[in-house]
Amino acid sequence: MFRIAIKFLILVVFLGSIMIWIMKPTSTYSNVWRLSIQAKTNSTYLGKQGGPLLLHTFPILFIAALGCVYLHLEKKRGITNCSERAAEEKNAVSLWKQPVFVKGPLGIVFWTELAFIVMFIALLVWSFAAYLKIGFSQIVPQLAAESGEQVWQANLDIAALRLGNLGNICLALLFFPVTRGSSVLPLVGLTSEASIKYHIWLGHITMTLFTAHGVLYIIFWIATNQLSETLKWDKIWISNVAGELSLLFGLFMWVTSFARIRRQMFELFFYTHNLYTLFFIFFVLHCGISYSFIAMPGLYLFLIDRYLRFLQSRQKVCVLSSRILPCETLELNFSKNTGLEYSPTSIIFINVPSISKLQWHPYTITSNSNLEPEKLSVVIGRGG
């Protein structure tokens, strides 16, 4: 009963967050909800950040905390992995787990994934259309003339700004798929291995929107003879230089993440991706701390996960045995704690300090934690 109550509460908070995202581009939210929330949360302790913290940061962290409790209860109940949880589900939803696309730029896409993709694209289209409708309706020739602009130039300014808002929606979700130890992924039946493709999709969409945001602003500044704005660093409001630096670091990561470059020059991709720290620092300096709280929960959970994985990586493991298999493959058997459980074909990262203290290589686990509770096995091919 307690488990069901937790799951229901998580669902309510999640649907509430979705409703906020849907209502955010509307005038009702801007003129009524936001003002009311700011008036009630603008306290001595929270200040102007109270609204974003309440609407965007707190719900996600609350879901993650409840998720930890729920998964702990599931483990005590004896359901410890995604495959066992899936066995409990009814056959009525099996259709949603069937692939709808097998070949294509997105790889294998299931009906459930397609449904979420359509809903996410619908949210982006709805948000952009609502933002533009409200913004364009407020632009009249007299108002544009007061700013020394033409109507189309003012509309271009609004379109560029709103593309940045859409990019922030994607950025808010970008870190969840790569937070391997998070409780959020198991709550929806996902593993860290299966979620990588969502990070790739979101990364491409995010950088497309942010690049369009930057390019349109450059066109706007050229059209209005304000090219000096590219060197503006406002300490109070928007810092254009910080935004340009953030976009530059994002482009470095984006270019090296395409499949051809990633597979042929993986080290370049790996080390370049560490620029996400500079990308996010300058992103915060660009748009301000209050607005960045929208994307902060995912990054916060990701940083906690990285720290915990860093602590885990300090532990040394013992190789029980090794043997050469046919086709020039090597099997390594490691000792492990009986409490370590995993699904078949899970991924484990291995570091050999005598070869490199920095490089961690992923390998597929070939053993079963239920059949071999004290041993973990991996098979390494000749090519690594």
Short mmCIF file of C-alpha atoms in Angstrom, two decimals:
data_model
loop_
_atom_site.label_atom_id
_atom_site.label_comp_id
_atom_site.label_asym_id
_atom_site.label_seq_id
_atom_site.Cartn_x
_atom_site.Cartn_y
_atom_site.Cartn_z
CA MET A 1 0.00 0.00 0.00
CA PHE A 2 2.84 2.38 0.89
CA ARG A 3 4.52 1.62 -2.45
CA ILE A 4 1.35 2.44 -4.35
CA ALA A 5 0.96 5.72 -2.45
CA ILE A 6 4.55 6.73 -3.30
CA LYS A 7 4.07 5.84 -6.96
CA PHE A 8 0.82 7.80 -7.09
CA LEU A 9 2.47 10.84 -5.47
CA ILE A 10 5.34 10.67 -7.98
CA LEU A 11 2.81 10.55 -10.83
CA VAL A 12 0.92 13.58 -9.46
CA VAL A 13 4.10 15.66 -9.11
CA PHE A 14 5.26 14.61 -12.57
CA LEU A 15 1.95 15.54 -14.21
CA GLY A 16 2.06 18.86 -12.35
CA SER A 17 5.49 19.58 -13.83
CA ILE A 18 4.21 18.73 -17.31
CA MET A 19 1.29 21.10 -16.81
CA ILE A 20 3.69 23.91 -15.87
CA TRP A 21 5.67 23.35 -19.08
CA ILE A 22 2.46 23.40 -21.14
CA MET A 23 1.15 26.57 -19.49
CA LYS A 24 4.49 28.40 -19.40
CA PRO A 25 4.21 30.08 -22.85
CA THR A 26 0.65 31.31 -22.22
CA SER A 27 -0.43 34.75 -21.05
CA THR A 28 -2.29 33.11 -18.15
CA TYR A 29 0.99 31.85 -16.76
CA SER A 30 2.87 35.12 -17.40
CA ASN A 31 0.22 37.51 -16.11
CA VAL A 32 -1.45 35.47 -13.37
CA TRP A 33 0.38 32.35 -12.20
CA ARG A 34 3.93 33.65 -12.32
CA LEU A 35 3.11 36.91 -10.55
CA SER A 36 1.18 35.09 -7.83
CA ILE A 37 3.95 32.54 -7.29
CA GLN A 38 6.64 35.22 -7.19
CA ALA A 39 4.68 37.21 -4.62
CA LYS A 40 4.40 34.15 -2.36
CA THR A 41 7.96 32.83 -2.80
CA ASN A 42 9.92 36.11 -2.83
CA SER A 43 11.08 35.60 0.75
CA THR A 44 14.21 36.62 2.60
CA TYR A 45 15.76 33.21 2.05
CA LEU A 46 14.80 32.45 -1.56
CA GLY A 47 14.41 35.88 -3.15
CA LYS A 48 13.67 36.04 -6.87
CA GLN A 49 14.88 32.46 -7.26
CA GLY A 50 11.94 31.18 -5.20
CA GLY A 51 9.60 30.77 -8.17
CA PRO A 52 11.97 28.78 -10.43
CA LEU A 53 13.07 26.68 -7.46
CA LEU A 54 9.49 25.80 -6.56
CA LEU A 55 8.28 25.14 -10.11
CA HIS A 56 11.25 23.41 -11.73
CA THR A 57 13.93 22.36 -9.25
CA PHE A 58 11.96 21.09 -6.26
CA PRO A 59 9.56 18.74 -8.16
CA ILE A 60 12.37 16.86 -9.92
CA LEU A 61 14.49 16.49 -6.79
CA PHE A 62 11.38 15.42 -4.88
CA ILE A 63 10.64 12.76 -7.50
CA ALA A 64 14.25 11.54 -7.35
CA ALA A 65 14.11 11.29 -3.54
CA LEU A 66 10.78 9.44 -3.58
CA GLY A 67 12.15 7.22 -6.33
CA CYS A 68 14.99 6.11 -4.04
CA VAL A 69 12.46 5.11 -1.37
CA TYR A 70 10.26 3.33 -3.90
CA LEU A 71 13.14 1.35 -5.42
CA HIS A 72 14.36 0.40 -1.94
CA LEU A 73 10.91 -1.01 -1.14
CA GLU A 74 10.91 -2.82 -4.48
CA LYS A 75 14.26 -4.39 -3.65
CA LYS A 76 13.04 -5.55 -0.25
CA ARG A 77 10.04 -7.03 -2.03
CA GLY A 78 12.40 -9.00 -4.24
CA ILE A 79 11.99 -7.08 -7.51
CA THR A 80 15.45 -5.80 -8.24
CA ASN A 81 15.80 -5.24 -11.95
CA CYS A 82 13.93 -4.01 -14.96
CA SER A 83 13.37 -7.48 -16.44
CA GLU A 84 11.61 -8.71 -13.31
CA ARG A 85 9.48 -5.58 -13.09
CA ALA A 86 8.57 -5.99 -16.74
CA ALA A 87 7.41 -9.56 -16.04
CA GLU A 88 4.80 -8.15 -13.69
CA GLU A 89 3.25 -5.93 -16.31
CA LYS A 90 0.14 -6.98 -18.17
CA ASN A 91 0.27 -8.28 -21.71
CA ALA A 92 -2.07 -5.48 -22.73
CA VAL A 93 0.85 -3.06 -22.95
CA SER A 94 3.13 -5.46 -24.84
CA LEU A 95 2.17 -3.78 -28.13
CA TRP A 96 3.81 -0.56 -26.96
CA LYS A 97 7.11 -2.41 -26.59
CA GLN A 98 7.15 -3.57 -30.20
CA PRO A 99 9.56 -1.78 -32.60
CA VAL A 100 7.96 0.55 -35.11
CA PHE A 101 11.21 1.55 -36.86
CA VAL A 102 14.18 -0.77 -37.21
CA LYS A 103 16.30 1.14 -39.69
CA GLY A 104 16.77 4.88 -39.94
CA PRO A 105 18.67 7.78 -38.39
CA LEU A 106 17.11 7.11 -34.98
CA GLY A 107 17.93 3.39 -34.94
CA ILE A 108 15.40 1.03 -33.37
CA VAL A 109 12.36 2.98 -32.13
CA PHE A 110 9.56 1.37 -30.14
CA TRP A 111 5.93 2.49 -30.06
CA THR A 112 6.35 3.88 -26.54
CA GLU A 113 9.37 5.92 -27.62
CA LEU A 114 7.55 7.14 -30.71
CA ALA A 115 4.62 8.29 -28.57
CA PHE A 116 6.93 10.26 -26.26
CA ILE A 117 8.82 11.71 -29.23
CA VAL A 118 5.56 12.95 -30.75
CA MET A 119 4.44 14.45 -27.42
CA PHE A 120 7.81 16.14 -26.88
CA ILE A 121 7.85 17.62 -30.40
CA ALA A 122 4.25 18.74 -29.85
CA LEU A 123 5.35 20.52 -26.65
CA LEU A 124 8.14 22.32 -28.52
CA VAL A 125 5.85 23.32 -31.40
CA TRP A 126 3.10 24.45 -29.02
CA SER A 127 5.52 26.48 -26.91
CA PHE A 128 7.11 28.17 -29.93
CA ALA A 129 3.74 28.95 -31.53
CA ALA A 130 2.29 30.34 -28.29
CA TYR A 131 5.39 32.45 -27.60
CA LEU A 132 5.35 33.88 -31.13
CA LYS A 133 1.62 34.59 -31.11
CA ILE A 134 1.83 36.58 -27.89
CA GLY A 135 5.10 38.29 -28.83
CA PHE A 136 4.07 39.27 -32.36
CA SER A 137 0.72 40.61 -31.14
CA GLN A 138 2.56 43.10 -28.93
CA ILE A 139 4.67 44.49 -31.78
CA VAL A 140 3.13 47.49 -33.53
CA PRO A 141 4.88 49.90 -35.93
CA GLN A 142 4.87 52.72 -33.39
CA LEU A 143 6.47 50.59 -30.67
CA ALA A 144 9.09 49.24 -33.07
CA ALA A 145 9.88 52.76 -34.31
CA GLU A 146 10.55 53.92 -30.76
CA SER A 147 13.34 51.33 -30.57
CA GLY A 148 14.64 52.33 -34.00
CA GLU A 149 13.55 49.02 -35.52
CA GLN A 150 11.20 47.85 -38.22
CA VAL A 151 8.40 45.42 -37.42
CA TRP A 152 10.13 42.44 -39.06
CA GLN A 153 13.28 43.18 -37.08
CA ALA A 154 11.37 43.25 -33.79
CA ASN A 155 9.67 39.99 -34.76
CA LEU A 156 13.08 38.49 -35.54
CA ASP A 157 14.26 39.51 -32.07
CA ILE A 158 11.30 37.71 -30.49
CA ALA A 159 11.78 34.58 -32.62
CA ALA A 160 15.47 34.39 -31.68
CA LEU A 161 14.66 34.77 -27.98
CA ARG A 162 11.99 32.07 -28.06
CA LEU A 163 14.28 29.59 -29.81
CA GLY A 164 16.56 29.98 -26.81
CA ASN A 165 13.59 29.21 -24.54
CA LEU A 166 12.92 26.01 -26.48
CA GLY A 167 16.57 25.03 -26.16
CA ASN A 168 16.27 25.44 -22.41
CA ILE A 169 13.40 22.92 -22.37
CA CYS A 170 15.66 20.36 -24.04
CA LEU A 171 18.57 21.27 -21.77
CA ALA A 172 16.38 20.59 -18.74
CA LEU A 173 16.07 16.94 -19.87
CA LEU A 174 19.53 16.48 -21.36
CA PHE A 175 21.34 15.13 -18.29
CA PHE A 176 18.73 12.62 -17.09
CA PRO A 177 19.57 9.84 -19.60
CA VAL A 178 23.29 9.89 -18.67
CA THR A 179 22.74 9.90 -14.90
CA ARG A 180 23.46 6.19 -14.57
CA GLY A 181 22.81 5.82 -10.85
CA SER A 182 19.69 7.99 -10.76
CA SER A 183 16.43 6.66 -9.38
CA VAL A 184 14.51 8.43 -12.15
CA LEU A 185 15.45 6.00 -14.93
CA PRO A 186 14.42 2.78 -13.12
CA LEU A 187 11.11 4.41 -12.18
CA VAL A 188 10.12 4.40 -15.86
CA GLY A 189 11.70 1.01 -16.56
CA LEU A 190 14.85 2.28 -18.27
CA THR A 191 18.48 1.31 -17.93
CA SER A 192 21.46 3.61 -18.35
CA GLU A 193 22.55 1.68 -21.45
CA ALA A 194 19.18 2.03 -23.17
CA SER A 195 18.91 5.73 -22.29
CA ILE A 196 22.07 6.89 -24.07
CA LYS A 197 20.18 7.33 -27.35
CA TYR A 198 17.78 9.76 -25.65
CA HIS A 199 20.75 11.87 -24.59
CA ILE A 200 21.97 11.84 -28.20
CA TRP A 201 18.57 12.88 -29.56
CA LEU A 202 18.16 15.64 -26.98
CA GLY A 203 21.71 16.84 -27.57
CA HIS A 204 21.12 17.26 -31.30
CA ILE A 205 17.83 19.10 -30.74
CA THR A 206 19.33 21.30 -28.01
CA MET A 207 22.30 22.40 -30.07
CA THR A 208 20.15 22.94 -33.17
CA LEU A 209 17.89 25.31 -31.22
CA PHE A 210 20.74 27.11 -29.45
CA THR A 211 22.64 27.51 -32.74
CA ALA A 212 19.54 28.93 -34.42
CA HIS A 213 19.08 31.21 -31.38
CA GLY A 214 22.62 32.59 -31.77
CA VAL A 215 22.54 32.89 -35.57
CA LEU A 216 19.23 34.77 -35.57
CA TYR A 217 20.53 37.22 -32.98
CA ILE A 218 23.64 37.89 -35.08
CA ILE A 219 21.40 38.53 -38.10
CA PHE A 220 19.25 40.83 -35.96
CA TRP A 221 22.26 42.82 -34.74
CA ILE A 222 23.61 43.17 -38.28
CA ALA A 223 20.20 44.28 -39.58
CA THR A 224 19.84 46.91 -36.84
CA ASN A 225 23.47 48.09 -36.90
CA GLN A 226 24.07 46.79 -33.37
CA LEU A 227 26.94 44.42 -34.05
CA SER A 228 28.70 45.81 -30.98
CA GLU A 229 26.15 43.83 -28.93
CA THR A 230 28.29 40.75 -29.58
CA LEU A 231 30.84 42.22 -27.13
CA LYS A 232 28.32 43.12 -24.43
CA TRP A 233 28.73 41.62 -20.97
CA ASP A 234 25.88 42.90 -18.83
CA LYS A 235 26.42 42.14 -15.14
CA ILE A 236 22.73 42.56 -14.33
CA TRP A 237 20.76 41.03 -17.20
CA ILE A 238 21.80 39.10 -20.32
CA SER A 239 25.51 38.63 -21.05
CA ASN A 240 25.98 38.18 -24.79
CA VAL A 241 29.67 37.29 -24.56
CA ALA A 242 28.92 34.50 -22.06
CA GLY A 243 26.22 33.18 -24.39
CA GLU A 244 28.62 33.16 -27.32
CA LEU A 245 31.25 31.29 -25.30
CA SER A 246 28.66 28.80 -24.09
CA LEU A 247 27.50 28.21 -27.67
CA LEU A 248 31.10 27.83 -28.84
CA PHE A 249 31.82 25.11 -26.26
CA GLY A 250 28.53 23.46 -27.15
CA LEU A 251 29.45 23.43 -30.84
CA PHE A 252 32.78 21.75 -30.03
CA MET A 253 30.92 18.99 -28.21
CA TRP A 254 28.26 18.74 -30.91
CA VAL A 255 30.65 18.42 -33.86
CA THR A 256 32.70 15.68 -32.20
CA SER A 257 29.60 13.72 -31.16
CA PHE A 258 28.47 12.74 -34.66
CA ALA A 259 28.73 8.99 -35.21
CA ARG A 260 31.54 9.03 -37.76
CA ILE A 261 33.82 11.21 -35.62
CA ARG A 262 32.80 9.54 -32.36
CA ARG A 263 33.64 6.05 -33.63
CA GLN A 264 36.86 6.90 -35.45
CA MET A 265 38.22 9.36 -32.87
CA PHE A 266 36.60 8.32 -29.61
CA GLU A 267 39.21 9.94 -27.38
CA LEU A 268 38.60 13.30 -29.09
CA PHE A 269 34.87 12.87 -28.49
CA PHE A 270 35.39 11.76 -24.89
CA TYR A 271 37.69 14.57 -23.79
CA THR A 272 35.80 17.24 -25.75
CA HIS A 273 32.59 16.23 -23.98
CA ASN A 274 34.13 17.35 -20.69
CA LEU A 275 33.59 20.90 -21.96
CA TYR A 276 30.04 20.57 -20.64
CA THR A 277 31.27 22.21 -17.43
CA LEU A 278 32.35 25.36 -19.27
CA PHE A 279 29.23 25.21 -21.42
CA PHE A 280 26.98 25.26 -18.37
CA ILE A 281 29.01 27.84 -16.44
CA PHE A 282 28.77 30.35 -19.28
CA PHE A 283 25.13 29.39 -19.84
CA VAL A 284 24.38 30.46 -16.26
CA LEU A 285 26.37 33.69 -16.75
CA HIS A 286 24.47 34.30 -19.98
CA CYS A 287 20.88 34.01 -18.78
CA GLY A 288 21.19 34.45 -15.01
CA ILE A 289 20.88 32.12 -12.06
CA SER A 290 17.08 32.36 -11.78
CA TYR A 291 16.43 31.24 -15.34
CA SER A 292 19.10 28.53 -15.20
CA PHE A 293 17.24 26.84 -12.33
CA ILE A 294 14.99 25.39 -15.03
CA ALA A 295 17.84 23.19 -16.26
CA MET A 296 19.60 22.80 -12.90
CA PRO A 297 17.87 19.66 -11.49
CA GLY A 298 19.18 17.34 -14.20
CA LEU A 299 22.70 18.72 -13.87
CA TYR A 300 22.54 18.46 -10.07
CA LEU A 301 21.55 14.78 -10.18
CA PHE A 302 24.21 14.15 -12.83
CA LEU A 303 26.95 15.72 -10.68
CA ILE A 304 25.89 13.65 -7.67
CA ASP A 305 26.02 10.55 -9.85
CA ARG A 306 29.48 11.48 -11.14
CA TYR A 307 30.75 11.98 -7.59
CA LEU A 308 29.37 8.63 -6.42
CA ARG A 309 30.90 6.89 -9.43
CA PHE A 310 34.19 8.60 -8.65
CA LEU A 311 34.10 7.15 -5.14
CA GLN A 312 33.25 3.72 -6.54
CA SER A 313 36.14 3.94 -9.00
CA ARG A 314 38.60 4.27 -6.11
CA GLN A 315 37.83 0.69 -5.10
CA LYS A 316 40.09 -2.04 -6.47
CA VAL A 317 38.75 -5.43 -7.55
CA CYS A 318 40.46 -8.79 -7.74
CA VAL A 319 40.74 -10.86 -10.91
CA LEU A 320 39.79 -14.41 -9.96
CA SER A 321 40.74 -16.05 -13.23
CA SER A 322 41.24 -15.48 -16.92
CA ARG A 323 41.23 -17.69 -19.99
CA ILE A 324 41.66 -17.47 -23.72
CA LEU A 325 38.50 -18.30 -25.67
CA PRO A 326 38.17 -19.17 -29.36
CA CYS A 327 38.33 -16.36 -31.94
CA GLU A 328 41.10 -14.66 -29.95
CA THR A 329 38.86 -13.42 -27.14
CA LEU A 330 39.76 -13.11 -23.47
CA GLU A 331 37.44 -13.85 -20.55
CA LEU A 332 38.10 -12.11 -17.24
CA ASN A 333 36.37 -13.16 -14.02
CA PHE A 334 36.24 -10.60 -11.19
CA SER A 335 35.18 -11.04 -7.59
CA LYS A 336 32.17 -8.98 -6.56
CA ASN A 337 29.92 -8.28 -3.62
CA THR A 338 26.81 -10.46 -3.50
CA GLY A 339 24.73 -7.31 -3.16
CA LEU A 340 25.73 -6.13 -6.62
CA GLU A 341 22.89 -7.07 -8.97
CA TYR A 342 22.51 -6.32 -12.65
CA SER A 343 20.58 -7.35 -15.72
CA PRO A 344 22.18 -9.61 -18.35
CA THR A 345 24.24 -7.77 -20.99
CA SER A 346 24.68 -4.75 -18.71
CA ILE A 347 27.69 -2.50 -19.28
CA ILE A 348 30.62 -2.20 -16.89
CA PHE A 349 33.52 0.26 -17.18
CA ILE A 350 36.99 -1.14 -16.48
CA ASN A 351 40.18 0.78 -15.76
CA VAL A 352 43.65 -0.78 -15.71
CA PRO A 353 45.96 1.74 -13.97
CA SER A 354 49.12 0.09 -15.32
CA ILE A 355 47.91 0.93 -18.84
CA SER A 356 46.18 4.26 -18.19
CA LYS A 357 44.91 5.92 -15.03
CA LEU A 358 42.39 8.02 -16.94
CA GLN A 359 40.82 5.74 -19.52
CA TRP A 360 37.75 3.68 -18.65
CA HIS A 361 36.50 1.24 -21.27
CA PRO A 362 32.96 -0.21 -21.41
CA TYR A 363 32.45 -3.96 -21.67
CA THR A 364 29.35 -6.14 -21.75
CA ILE A 365 28.85 -8.39 -18.73
CA THR A 366 28.45 -12.03 -19.76
CA SER A 367 27.62 -13.48 -16.33
CA ASN A 368 24.33 -13.54 -14.43
CA SER A 369 24.18 -12.06 -10.93
CA ASN A 370 21.45 -14.53 -9.92
CA LEU A 371 23.38 -17.62 -11.03
CA GLU A 372 26.86 -16.37 -10.08
CA PRO A 373 26.38 -14.01 -7.10
CA GLU A 374 30.10 -13.79 -6.23
CA LYS A 375 31.59 -13.52 -9.71
CA LEU A 376 31.36 -11.06 -12.60
CA SER A 377 32.60 -12.00 -16.07
CA VAL A 378 33.41 -10.00 -19.18
CA VAL A 379 34.68 -11.07 -22.59
CA ILE A 380 37.18 -8.84 -24.39
CA GLY A 381 37.78 -9.17 -28.11
CA ARG A 382 41.10 -8.78 -29.85
CA GLY A 383 40.26 -5.21 -30.83
CA GLY A 384 39.36 -4.21 -27.26
#
